[in-house]
Structures are given as C-alpha cells and as structure tokens.
Amino acid sequence: MAIERTFSIIKPDATERNLTGKIIDKFESNGLRVVASKRVKLTRDQAEGFYAVHKERPFFGELVEMMLSGPVVLQVLEGENAIAKNREIMGATNPANAEAGTIRKEFAKSMGENSVHGSDAPETAAQEIKYFFKDEEIVG
Ligand code: DAT
Ligand code: MG
C-alpha cells in the first residue's frame, strides 16, 4: 500500500476545549505522522474558498461562521493509506453515527461542530494541502 498525505483541520470547537493534543494522539497512535502543522485564525475568504464545494448547501453560512469562530490547527498527515485511514480515525460526519473510539464519537458536539476536517480523496487531499501549505513547510 502506498504512503499518502492527507489534509486535516482541528476545528474551533475542539481548539476551544483544549482538545488539540488528544486529537493529535489519535492520529499518531493510529500510524499517521504530522509532517506539517500551524495554528491560525482563518480569514473569511480562506474559509469560503476552502468549503466552496458546499456553497449552495443550506448549512454553508453556518459552516463558514463556525470555522471563523476561533483558531484552527491545519495539518498534513502522512502514512500508509493516510486519506482513508484518517477518515476512519475521524468517524462519521454526524457524531451520532460515528463508531466508538473515533474522534467525532469521543469529542464532537454536533454535526456542525464536529471537531475535525479530513480530505476525502487523493485529488481533494492534494488540492487542500496546496491551499494552505507551501512545499517547504512540509517536512516528512
Ligand atoms: P465531512 O466533514 O465528514 O467531510 P462534508 O464534507 O459532507 O462532511 O461536510 C463538511 C462539513 O459541513 C461537515 O464536517 C459539517 C458540515 N455539515 C455537513 N452537513 C451538514 C448538515 N446537514 N448540517 C450542518 N452542518 C453540516
Ligand atoms: Mg468533506
């Protein structure tokens, strides 16, 4: 299986509750390596651009406001099958449907405040990494 890179965001509901370390531990103890990381406050343009695929959805406004409501931690995660593995570690979008032991089951507050973002495919992973990181900021 190939070594992949995926893009992750620890969302404001999680940074607000000081859960950054507990979430990173889930990545690391499941075989993913943090190869880039920065804590930032997103701009409105960044948040709207990042979630542009959802801009016609009824929850878009709420989603953008949530992403602007506090600091986020942007990360690149690397490992075997990293994209699918991270989606497994995260759990289902709606925490009510997430498996035991996943980040969203343990930490998410609701569908809207679900603690983490993770890329869903190789194309989106590459696009999302490039949206936030320069090549030289990623150290494998
Ligand atoms: P995921 O984050 O699991 O990839 P997604 O890409 O379908 O899920 O949606 C992006 C985010 O938008 C999701 O993490 C939370 C929010 N969201 C999705 N569906 C929603 C809904 N029905 N109501 C409120 N927020 C929603
Ligand atoms: Mg998604």
Short mmCIF file of N, CA and C in Angstrom, two decimals, residues 2-140:
data_model
loop_
_atom_site.label_atom_id
_atom_site.label_comp_id
_atom_site.label_asym_id
_atom_site.label_seq_id
_atom_site.Cartn_x
_atom_site.Cartn_y
_atom_site.Cartn_z
N ALA A 2 0.37 2.30 -0.61
CA ALA A 2 1.21 3.50 -0.80
C ALA A 2 1.19 4.42 0.41
N ILE A 3 2.32 5.10 0.59
CA ILE A 3 2.38 6.19 1.58
C ILE A 3 1.67 7.39 0.95
N GLU A 4 0.70 7.92 1.68
CA GLU A 4 -0.06 9.07 1.18
C GLU A 4 0.05 10.23 2.17
N ARG A 5 -0.37 11.40 1.67
CA ARG A 5 -0.54 12.56 2.56
C ARG A 5 -1.99 13.02 2.49
N THR A 6 -2.51 13.44 3.63
CA THR A 6 -3.86 13.97 3.66
C THR A 6 -3.86 15.27 4.46
N PHE A 7 -4.93 16.03 4.30
CA PHE A 7 -5.03 17.32 4.97
C PHE A 7 -6.07 17.24 6.09
N SER A 8 -5.72 17.82 7.23
CA SER A 8 -6.59 17.79 8.41
C SER A 8 -6.76 19.19 8.98
N ILE A 9 -7.95 19.44 9.51
CA ILE A 9 -8.16 20.67 10.31
C ILE A 9 -8.75 20.25 11.66
N ILE A 10 -8.11 20.71 12.74
CA ILE A 10 -8.73 20.63 14.06
C ILE A 10 -9.55 21.91 14.19
N LYS A 11 -10.87 21.74 14.28
CA LYS A 11 -11.81 22.86 14.14
C LYS A 11 -11.95 23.66 15.45
N PRO A 12 -12.55 24.88 15.36
CA PRO A 12 -12.64 25.76 16.55
C PRO A 12 -13.33 25.13 17.76
N ASP A 13 -14.32 24.26 17.56
CA ASP A 13 -14.98 23.68 18.74
C ASP A 13 -14.00 22.83 19.55
N ALA A 14 -13.00 22.28 18.86
CA ALA A 14 -12.00 21.43 19.53
C ALA A 14 -10.86 22.26 20.13
N THR A 15 -10.38 23.27 19.39
CA THR A 15 -9.31 24.11 19.98
C THR A 15 -9.84 24.84 21.21
N GLU A 16 -11.11 25.24 21.16
CA GLU A 16 -11.73 25.97 22.27
C GLU A 16 -11.74 25.12 23.55
N ARG A 17 -11.94 23.80 23.40
CA ARG A 17 -11.98 22.90 24.57
C ARG A 17 -10.62 22.28 24.86
N ASN A 18 -9.57 22.82 24.22
CA ASN A 18 -8.19 22.37 24.51
C ASN A 18 -7.99 20.88 24.19
N LEU A 19 -8.57 20.44 23.06
CA LEU A 19 -8.50 19.02 22.70
C LEU A 19 -7.44 18.72 21.63
N THR A 20 -6.62 19.73 21.30
CA THR A 20 -5.63 19.55 20.22
C THR A 20 -4.75 18.32 20.45
N GLY A 21 -4.20 18.20 21.65
CA GLY A 21 -3.28 17.09 21.95
C GLY A 21 -3.97 15.74 21.88
N LYS A 22 -5.17 15.67 22.42
CA LYS A 22 -5.92 14.39 22.39
C LYS A 22 -6.23 13.97 20.96
N ILE A 23 -6.53 14.95 20.10
CA ILE A 23 -6.83 14.62 18.70
C ILE A 23 -5.56 14.19 17.96
N ILE A 24 -4.46 14.91 18.18
CA ILE A 24 -3.20 14.52 17.53
C ILE A 24 -2.77 13.13 18.00
N ASP A 25 -3.02 12.81 19.25
CA ASP A 25 -2.71 11.46 19.76
C ASP A 25 -3.47 10.38 18.98
N LYS A 26 -4.70 10.66 18.60
CA LYS A 26 -5.47 9.70 17.79
C LYS A 26 -4.76 9.46 16.45
N PHE A 27 -4.28 10.54 15.82
CA PHE A 27 -3.56 10.38 14.55
C PHE A 27 -2.30 9.55 14.77
N GLU A 28 -1.49 9.97 15.74
CA GLU A 28 -0.18 9.34 15.93
C GLU A 28 -0.31 7.88 16.40
N SER A 29 -1.24 7.62 17.28
CA SER A 29 -1.33 6.25 17.79
C SER A 29 -1.99 5.31 16.78
N ASN A 30 -2.54 5.87 15.69
CA ASN A 30 -3.07 5.04 14.62
C ASN A 30 -2.17 5.05 13.39
N GLY A 31 -0.93 5.46 13.56
CA GLY A 31 0.06 5.29 12.49
C GLY A 31 0.21 6.45 11.53
N LEU A 32 -0.43 7.59 11.81
CA LEU A 32 -0.23 8.76 10.95
C LEU A 32 0.81 9.68 11.60
N ARG A 33 1.60 10.33 10.75
CA ARG A 33 2.66 11.22 11.22
C ARG A 33 2.29 12.65 10.83
N VAL A 34 2.45 13.58 11.76
CA VAL A 34 2.19 15.00 11.47
C VAL A 34 3.43 15.56 10.78
N VAL A 35 3.33 15.89 9.48
CA VAL A 35 4.51 16.37 8.74
C VAL A 35 4.45 17.88 8.47
N ALA A 36 3.32 18.51 8.86
CA ALA A 36 3.21 19.97 8.79
C ALA A 36 2.09 20.36 9.74
N SER A 37 2.24 21.52 10.38
CA SER A 37 1.23 21.94 11.37
C SER A 37 1.30 23.44 11.59
N LYS A 38 0.16 24.10 11.57
CA LYS A 38 0.13 25.51 12.01
C LYS A 38 -1.23 25.86 12.59
N ARG A 39 -1.19 26.67 13.66
CA ARG A 39 -2.41 27.14 14.30
C ARG A 39 -2.68 28.54 13.78
N VAL A 40 -3.85 28.76 13.21
CA VAL A 40 -4.18 30.05 12.61
C VAL A 40 -5.64 30.39 12.87
N LYS A 41 -5.96 31.65 12.65
CA LYS A 41 -7.34 32.10 12.56
C LYS A 41 -7.61 32.25 11.07
N LEU A 42 -8.55 31.50 10.52
CA LEU A 42 -8.85 31.60 9.09
C LEU A 42 -9.46 32.97 8.77
N THR A 43 -9.21 33.45 7.57
CA THR A 43 -9.94 34.62 7.08
C THR A 43 -11.24 34.12 6.45
N ARG A 44 -12.19 35.05 6.29
CA ARG A 44 -13.46 34.68 5.66
C ARG A 44 -13.22 34.14 4.23
N ASP A 45 -12.32 34.79 3.50
CA ASP A 45 -12.02 34.33 2.14
C ASP A 45 -11.46 32.90 2.15
N GLN A 46 -10.57 32.62 3.08
CA GLN A 46 -10.00 31.27 3.17
C GLN A 46 -11.08 30.23 3.47
N ALA A 47 -11.95 30.55 4.46
CA ALA A 47 -12.98 29.58 4.87
C ALA A 47 -13.99 29.37 3.73
N GLU A 48 -14.42 30.44 3.08
CA GLU A 48 -15.38 30.31 1.99
C GLU A 48 -14.77 29.57 0.80
N GLY A 49 -13.51 29.86 0.52
CA GLY A 49 -12.82 29.20 -0.59
C GLY A 49 -12.61 27.72 -0.30
N PHE A 50 -12.23 27.43 0.93
CA PHE A 50 -11.97 26.03 1.30
C PHE A 50 -13.22 25.18 1.15
N TYR A 51 -14.35 25.72 1.58
CA TYR A 51 -15.61 24.96 1.54
C TYR A 51 -16.48 25.33 0.33
N ALA A 52 -15.87 25.89 -0.72
CA ALA A 52 -16.64 26.33 -1.91
C ALA A 52 -17.52 25.23 -2.48
N VAL A 53 -17.08 23.97 -2.37
CA VAL A 53 -17.87 22.85 -2.89
C VAL A 53 -19.26 22.77 -2.23
N HIS A 54 -19.37 23.34 -1.01
CA HIS A 54 -20.65 23.29 -0.27
C HIS A 54 -21.43 24.59 -0.36
N LYS A 55 -21.03 25.53 -1.27
CA LYS A 55 -21.61 26.88 -1.15
C LYS A 55 -23.10 26.97 -1.44
N GLU A 56 -23.66 25.99 -2.16
CA GLU A 56 -25.11 26.01 -2.40
C GLU A 56 -25.90 25.28 -1.31
N ARG A 57 -25.22 24.67 -0.34
CA ARG A 57 -25.92 23.88 0.68
C ARG A 57 -26.51 24.82 1.73
N PRO A 58 -27.63 24.41 2.34
CA PRO A 58 -28.30 25.29 3.31
C PRO A 58 -27.44 25.60 4.54
N PHE A 59 -26.49 24.71 4.85
CA PHE A 59 -25.68 24.92 6.05
C PHE A 59 -24.40 25.71 5.79
N PHE A 60 -24.20 26.21 4.55
CA PHE A 60 -22.92 26.85 4.20
C PHE A 60 -22.59 28.04 5.11
N GLY A 61 -23.58 28.91 5.34
CA GLY A 61 -23.34 30.11 6.15
C GLY A 61 -22.91 29.74 7.56
N GLU A 62 -23.62 28.78 8.12
CA GLU A 62 -23.33 28.29 9.48
C GLU A 62 -21.94 27.64 9.54
N LEU A 63 -21.61 26.90 8.48
CA LEU A 63 -20.30 26.22 8.41
C LEU A 63 -19.16 27.24 8.40
N VAL A 64 -19.30 28.28 7.58
CA VAL A 64 -18.25 29.29 7.49
C VAL A 64 -18.12 30.04 8.82
N GLU A 65 -19.25 30.43 9.42
CA GLU A 65 -19.20 31.13 10.72
C GLU A 65 -18.52 30.27 11.77
N MET A 66 -18.82 28.97 11.78
CA MET A 66 -18.20 28.06 12.74
C MET A 66 -16.69 28.02 12.53
N MET A 67 -16.24 27.98 11.28
CA MET A 67 -14.80 27.89 11.01
C MET A 67 -14.07 29.19 11.37
N LEU A 68 -14.84 30.31 11.46
CA LEU A 68 -14.25 31.61 11.82
C LEU A 68 -14.36 31.89 13.31
N SER A 69 -15.00 30.99 14.06
CA SER A 69 -15.35 31.30 15.45
C SER A 69 -14.18 31.15 16.42
N GLY A 70 -13.03 30.68 15.95
CA GLY A 70 -11.86 30.53 16.82
C GLY A 70 -10.70 29.99 16.02
N PRO A 71 -9.56 29.77 16.70
CA PRO A 71 -8.40 29.24 15.99
C PRO A 71 -8.62 27.81 15.50
N VAL A 72 -7.91 27.48 14.44
CA VAL A 72 -7.91 26.10 13.93
C VAL A 72 -6.46 25.63 13.83
N VAL A 73 -6.27 24.31 13.81
CA VAL A 73 -4.94 23.76 13.58
C VAL A 73 -4.96 23.02 12.24
N LEU A 74 -4.18 23.56 11.29
CA LEU A 74 -4.09 22.98 9.94
C LEU A 74 -2.91 22.01 9.94
N GLN A 75 -3.13 20.80 9.43
CA GLN A 75 -2.05 19.82 9.44
C GLN A 75 -2.01 18.99 8.17
N VAL A 76 -0.82 18.53 7.85
CA VAL A 76 -0.65 17.49 6.84
C VAL A 76 -0.26 16.22 7.58
N LEU A 77 -0.99 15.14 7.30
CA LEU A 77 -0.74 13.84 7.94
C LEU A 77 -0.23 12.88 6.88
N GLU A 78 0.75 12.09 7.25
CA GLU A 78 1.37 11.16 6.29
C GLU A 78 1.35 9.74 6.84
N GLY A 79 1.15 8.79 5.96
CA GLY A 79 1.21 7.38 6.37
C GLY A 79 0.62 6.47 5.31
N GLU A 80 0.67 5.17 5.59
CA GLU A 80 0.06 4.17 4.71
C GLU A 80 -1.42 4.50 4.57
N ASN A 81 -1.89 4.64 3.36
CA ASN A 81 -3.33 4.78 3.13
C ASN A 81 -3.92 5.94 3.96
N ALA A 82 -3.16 7.03 4.06
CA ALA A 82 -3.47 8.08 5.03
C ALA A 82 -4.86 8.71 4.85
N ILE A 83 -5.32 8.81 3.61
CA ILE A 83 -6.59 9.51 3.37
C ILE A 83 -7.75 8.72 3.97
N ALA A 84 -7.84 7.45 3.61
CA ALA A 84 -8.93 6.61 4.15
C ALA A 84 -8.73 6.35 5.64
N LYS A 85 -7.47 6.17 6.04
CA LYS A 85 -7.22 5.90 7.47
C LYS A 85 -7.67 7.08 8.33
N ASN A 86 -7.37 8.30 7.86
CA ASN A 86 -7.79 9.46 8.65
C ASN A 86 -9.31 9.55 8.73
N ARG A 87 -10.01 9.24 7.62
CA ARG A 87 -11.48 9.27 7.65
C ARG A 87 -11.99 8.25 8.68
N GLU A 88 -11.30 7.12 8.79
CA GLU A 88 -11.69 6.12 9.80
C GLU A 88 -11.46 6.63 11.22
N ILE A 89 -10.31 7.25 11.43
CA ILE A 89 -9.96 7.77 12.75
C ILE A 89 -10.94 8.88 13.16
N MET A 90 -11.39 9.68 12.16
CA MET A 90 -12.32 10.79 12.43
C MET A 90 -13.70 10.28 12.80
N GLY A 91 -14.20 9.28 12.08
CA GLY A 91 -15.58 8.81 12.26
C GLY A 91 -16.54 9.59 11.38
N ALA A 92 -17.81 9.16 11.40
CA ALA A 92 -18.84 9.74 10.52
C ALA A 92 -19.05 11.23 10.78
N THR A 93 -19.47 11.94 9.74
CA THR A 93 -19.72 13.40 9.82
C THR A 93 -20.63 13.74 10.99
N ASN A 94 -21.72 12.98 11.11
CA ASN A 94 -22.64 13.18 12.23
C ASN A 94 -22.16 12.32 13.42
N PRO A 95 -21.74 12.94 14.51
CA PRO A 95 -21.17 12.16 15.63
C PRO A 95 -22.11 11.09 16.16
N ALA A 96 -23.41 11.28 15.97
CA ALA A 96 -24.38 10.27 16.42
C ALA A 96 -24.18 8.95 15.68
N ASN A 97 -23.61 9.03 14.46
CA ASN A 97 -23.38 7.82 13.66
C ASN A 97 -21.94 7.34 13.71
N ALA A 98 -21.09 8.02 14.46
CA ALA A 98 -19.66 7.68 14.46
C ALA A 98 -19.39 6.46 15.35
N GLU A 99 -18.42 5.64 14.91
CA GLU A 99 -18.03 4.44 15.66
C GLU A 99 -17.33 4.80 16.96
N ALA A 100 -17.44 3.90 17.93
CA ALA A 100 -16.74 4.06 19.20
C ALA A 100 -15.24 4.21 18.94
N GLY A 101 -14.60 5.09 19.71
CA GLY A 101 -13.15 5.27 19.60
C GLY A 101 -12.73 6.30 18.58
N THR A 102 -13.66 6.75 17.72
CA THR A 102 -13.31 7.77 16.72
C THR A 102 -13.30 9.16 17.37
N ILE A 103 -12.61 10.08 16.70
CA ILE A 103 -12.53 11.46 17.21
C ILE A 103 -13.92 12.06 17.34
N ARG A 104 -14.73 11.89 16.31
CA ARG A 104 -16.06 12.52 16.34
C ARG A 104 -16.96 11.89 17.40
N LYS A 105 -16.84 10.58 17.60
CA LYS A 105 -17.65 9.95 18.66
C LYS A 105 -17.25 10.49 20.03
N GLU A 106 -15.93 10.60 20.23
CA GLU A 106 -15.46 11.00 21.57
C GLU A 106 -15.57 12.50 21.83
N PHE A 107 -15.39 13.31 20.78
CA PHE A 107 -15.23 14.75 21.04
C PHE A 107 -16.24 15.67 20.36
N ALA A 108 -16.86 15.25 19.24
CA ALA A 108 -17.71 16.19 18.50
C ALA A 108 -18.95 16.55 19.31
N LYS A 109 -19.39 17.81 19.13
CA LYS A 109 -20.57 18.29 19.85
C LYS A 109 -21.84 18.07 19.04
N SER A 110 -21.72 18.14 17.72
CA SER A 110 -22.88 18.04 16.83
C SER A 110 -22.37 17.88 15.40
N MET A 111 -23.30 17.73 14.47
CA MET A 111 -22.96 17.67 13.04
C MET A 111 -22.18 18.92 12.62
N GLY A 112 -22.60 20.07 13.09
CA GLY A 112 -21.95 21.33 12.71
C GLY A 112 -20.63 21.54 13.43
N GLU A 113 -20.57 21.13 14.68
CA GLU A 113 -19.34 21.30 15.48
C GLU A 113 -18.73 19.91 15.70
N ASN A 114 -18.13 19.40 14.61
CA ASN A 114 -17.69 18.01 14.65
C ASN A 114 -16.17 17.85 14.71
N SER A 115 -15.50 18.86 15.22
CA SER A 115 -14.11 18.79 15.73
C SER A 115 -12.99 18.65 14.70
N VAL A 116 -13.23 17.96 13.59
CA VAL A 116 -12.16 17.77 12.62
C VAL A 116 -12.67 17.79 11.18
N HIS A 117 -11.78 18.20 10.29
CA HIS A 117 -11.95 18.01 8.84
C HIS A 117 -10.88 17.05 8.38
N GLY A 118 -11.19 16.22 7.39
CA GLY A 118 -10.17 15.40 6.73
C GLY A 118 -10.51 15.24 5.26
N SER A 119 -9.50 15.29 4.40
CA SER A 119 -9.72 15.15 2.96
C SER A 119 -10.41 13.82 2.67
N ASP A 120 -11.20 13.81 1.57
CA ASP A 120 -11.98 12.60 1.27
C ASP A 120 -11.48 11.80 0.07
N ALA A 121 -10.45 12.28 -0.64
CA ALA A 121 -9.95 11.57 -1.83
C ALA A 121 -8.57 12.12 -2.19
N PRO A 122 -7.79 11.40 -2.99
CA PRO A 122 -6.45 11.87 -3.36
C PRO A 122 -6.46 13.26 -4.00
N GLU A 123 -7.44 13.53 -4.87
CA GLU A 123 -7.47 14.83 -5.56
C GLU A 123 -7.74 15.96 -4.57
N THR A 124 -8.70 15.76 -3.67
CA THR A 124 -9.01 16.82 -2.71
C THR A 124 -7.88 16.97 -1.71
N ALA A 125 -7.22 15.88 -1.35
CA ALA A 125 -6.09 15.97 -0.41
C ALA A 125 -5.00 16.85 -1.00
N ALA A 126 -4.65 16.61 -2.27
CA ALA A 126 -3.59 17.38 -2.91
C ALA A 126 -3.97 18.86 -3.00
N GLN A 127 -5.23 19.09 -3.39
CA GLN A 127 -5.75 20.46 -3.54
C GLN A 127 -5.74 21.20 -2.18
N GLU A 128 -6.22 20.52 -1.14
CA GLU A 128 -6.35 21.15 0.18
C GLU A 128 -4.98 21.41 0.81
N ILE A 129 -4.05 20.49 0.63
CA ILE A 129 -2.69 20.70 1.16
C ILE A 129 -2.10 21.95 0.51
N LYS A 130 -2.27 22.05 -0.80
CA LYS A 130 -1.71 23.18 -1.56
C LYS A 130 -2.40 24.50 -1.20
N TYR A 131 -3.65 24.42 -0.80
CA TYR A 131 -4.42 25.62 -0.45
C TYR A 131 -3.80 26.30 0.79
N PHE A 132 -3.23 25.52 1.69
CA PHE A 132 -2.73 26.07 2.96
C PHE A 132 -1.23 25.95 3.20
N PHE A 133 -0.54 25.08 2.47
CA PHE A 133 0.89 24.87 2.77
C PHE A 133 1.76 25.02 1.53
N LYS A 134 2.92 25.66 1.73
CA LYS A 134 3.96 25.65 0.71
C LYS A 134 4.74 24.35 0.86
N ASP A 135 5.35 23.89 -0.23
CA ASP A 135 6.12 22.63 -0.19
C ASP A 135 7.13 22.63 0.94
N GLU A 136 7.82 23.77 1.14
CA GLU A 136 8.90 23.79 2.13
C GLU A 136 8.39 23.79 3.58
N GLU A 137 7.08 23.96 3.77
CA GLU A 137 6.51 23.89 5.13
C GLU A 137 6.19 22.45 5.53
N ILE A 138 6.32 21.52 4.60
CA ILE A 138 6.01 20.11 4.86
C ILE A 138 7.33 19.35 4.98
N VAL A 139 7.53 18.77 6.16
CA VAL A 139 8.80 18.09 6.44
C VAL A 139 8.52 16.65 6.81
N GLY A 140 8.75 15.75 5.86
CA GLY A 140 8.42 14.34 6.06
C GLY A 140 9.49 13.58 6.81
#
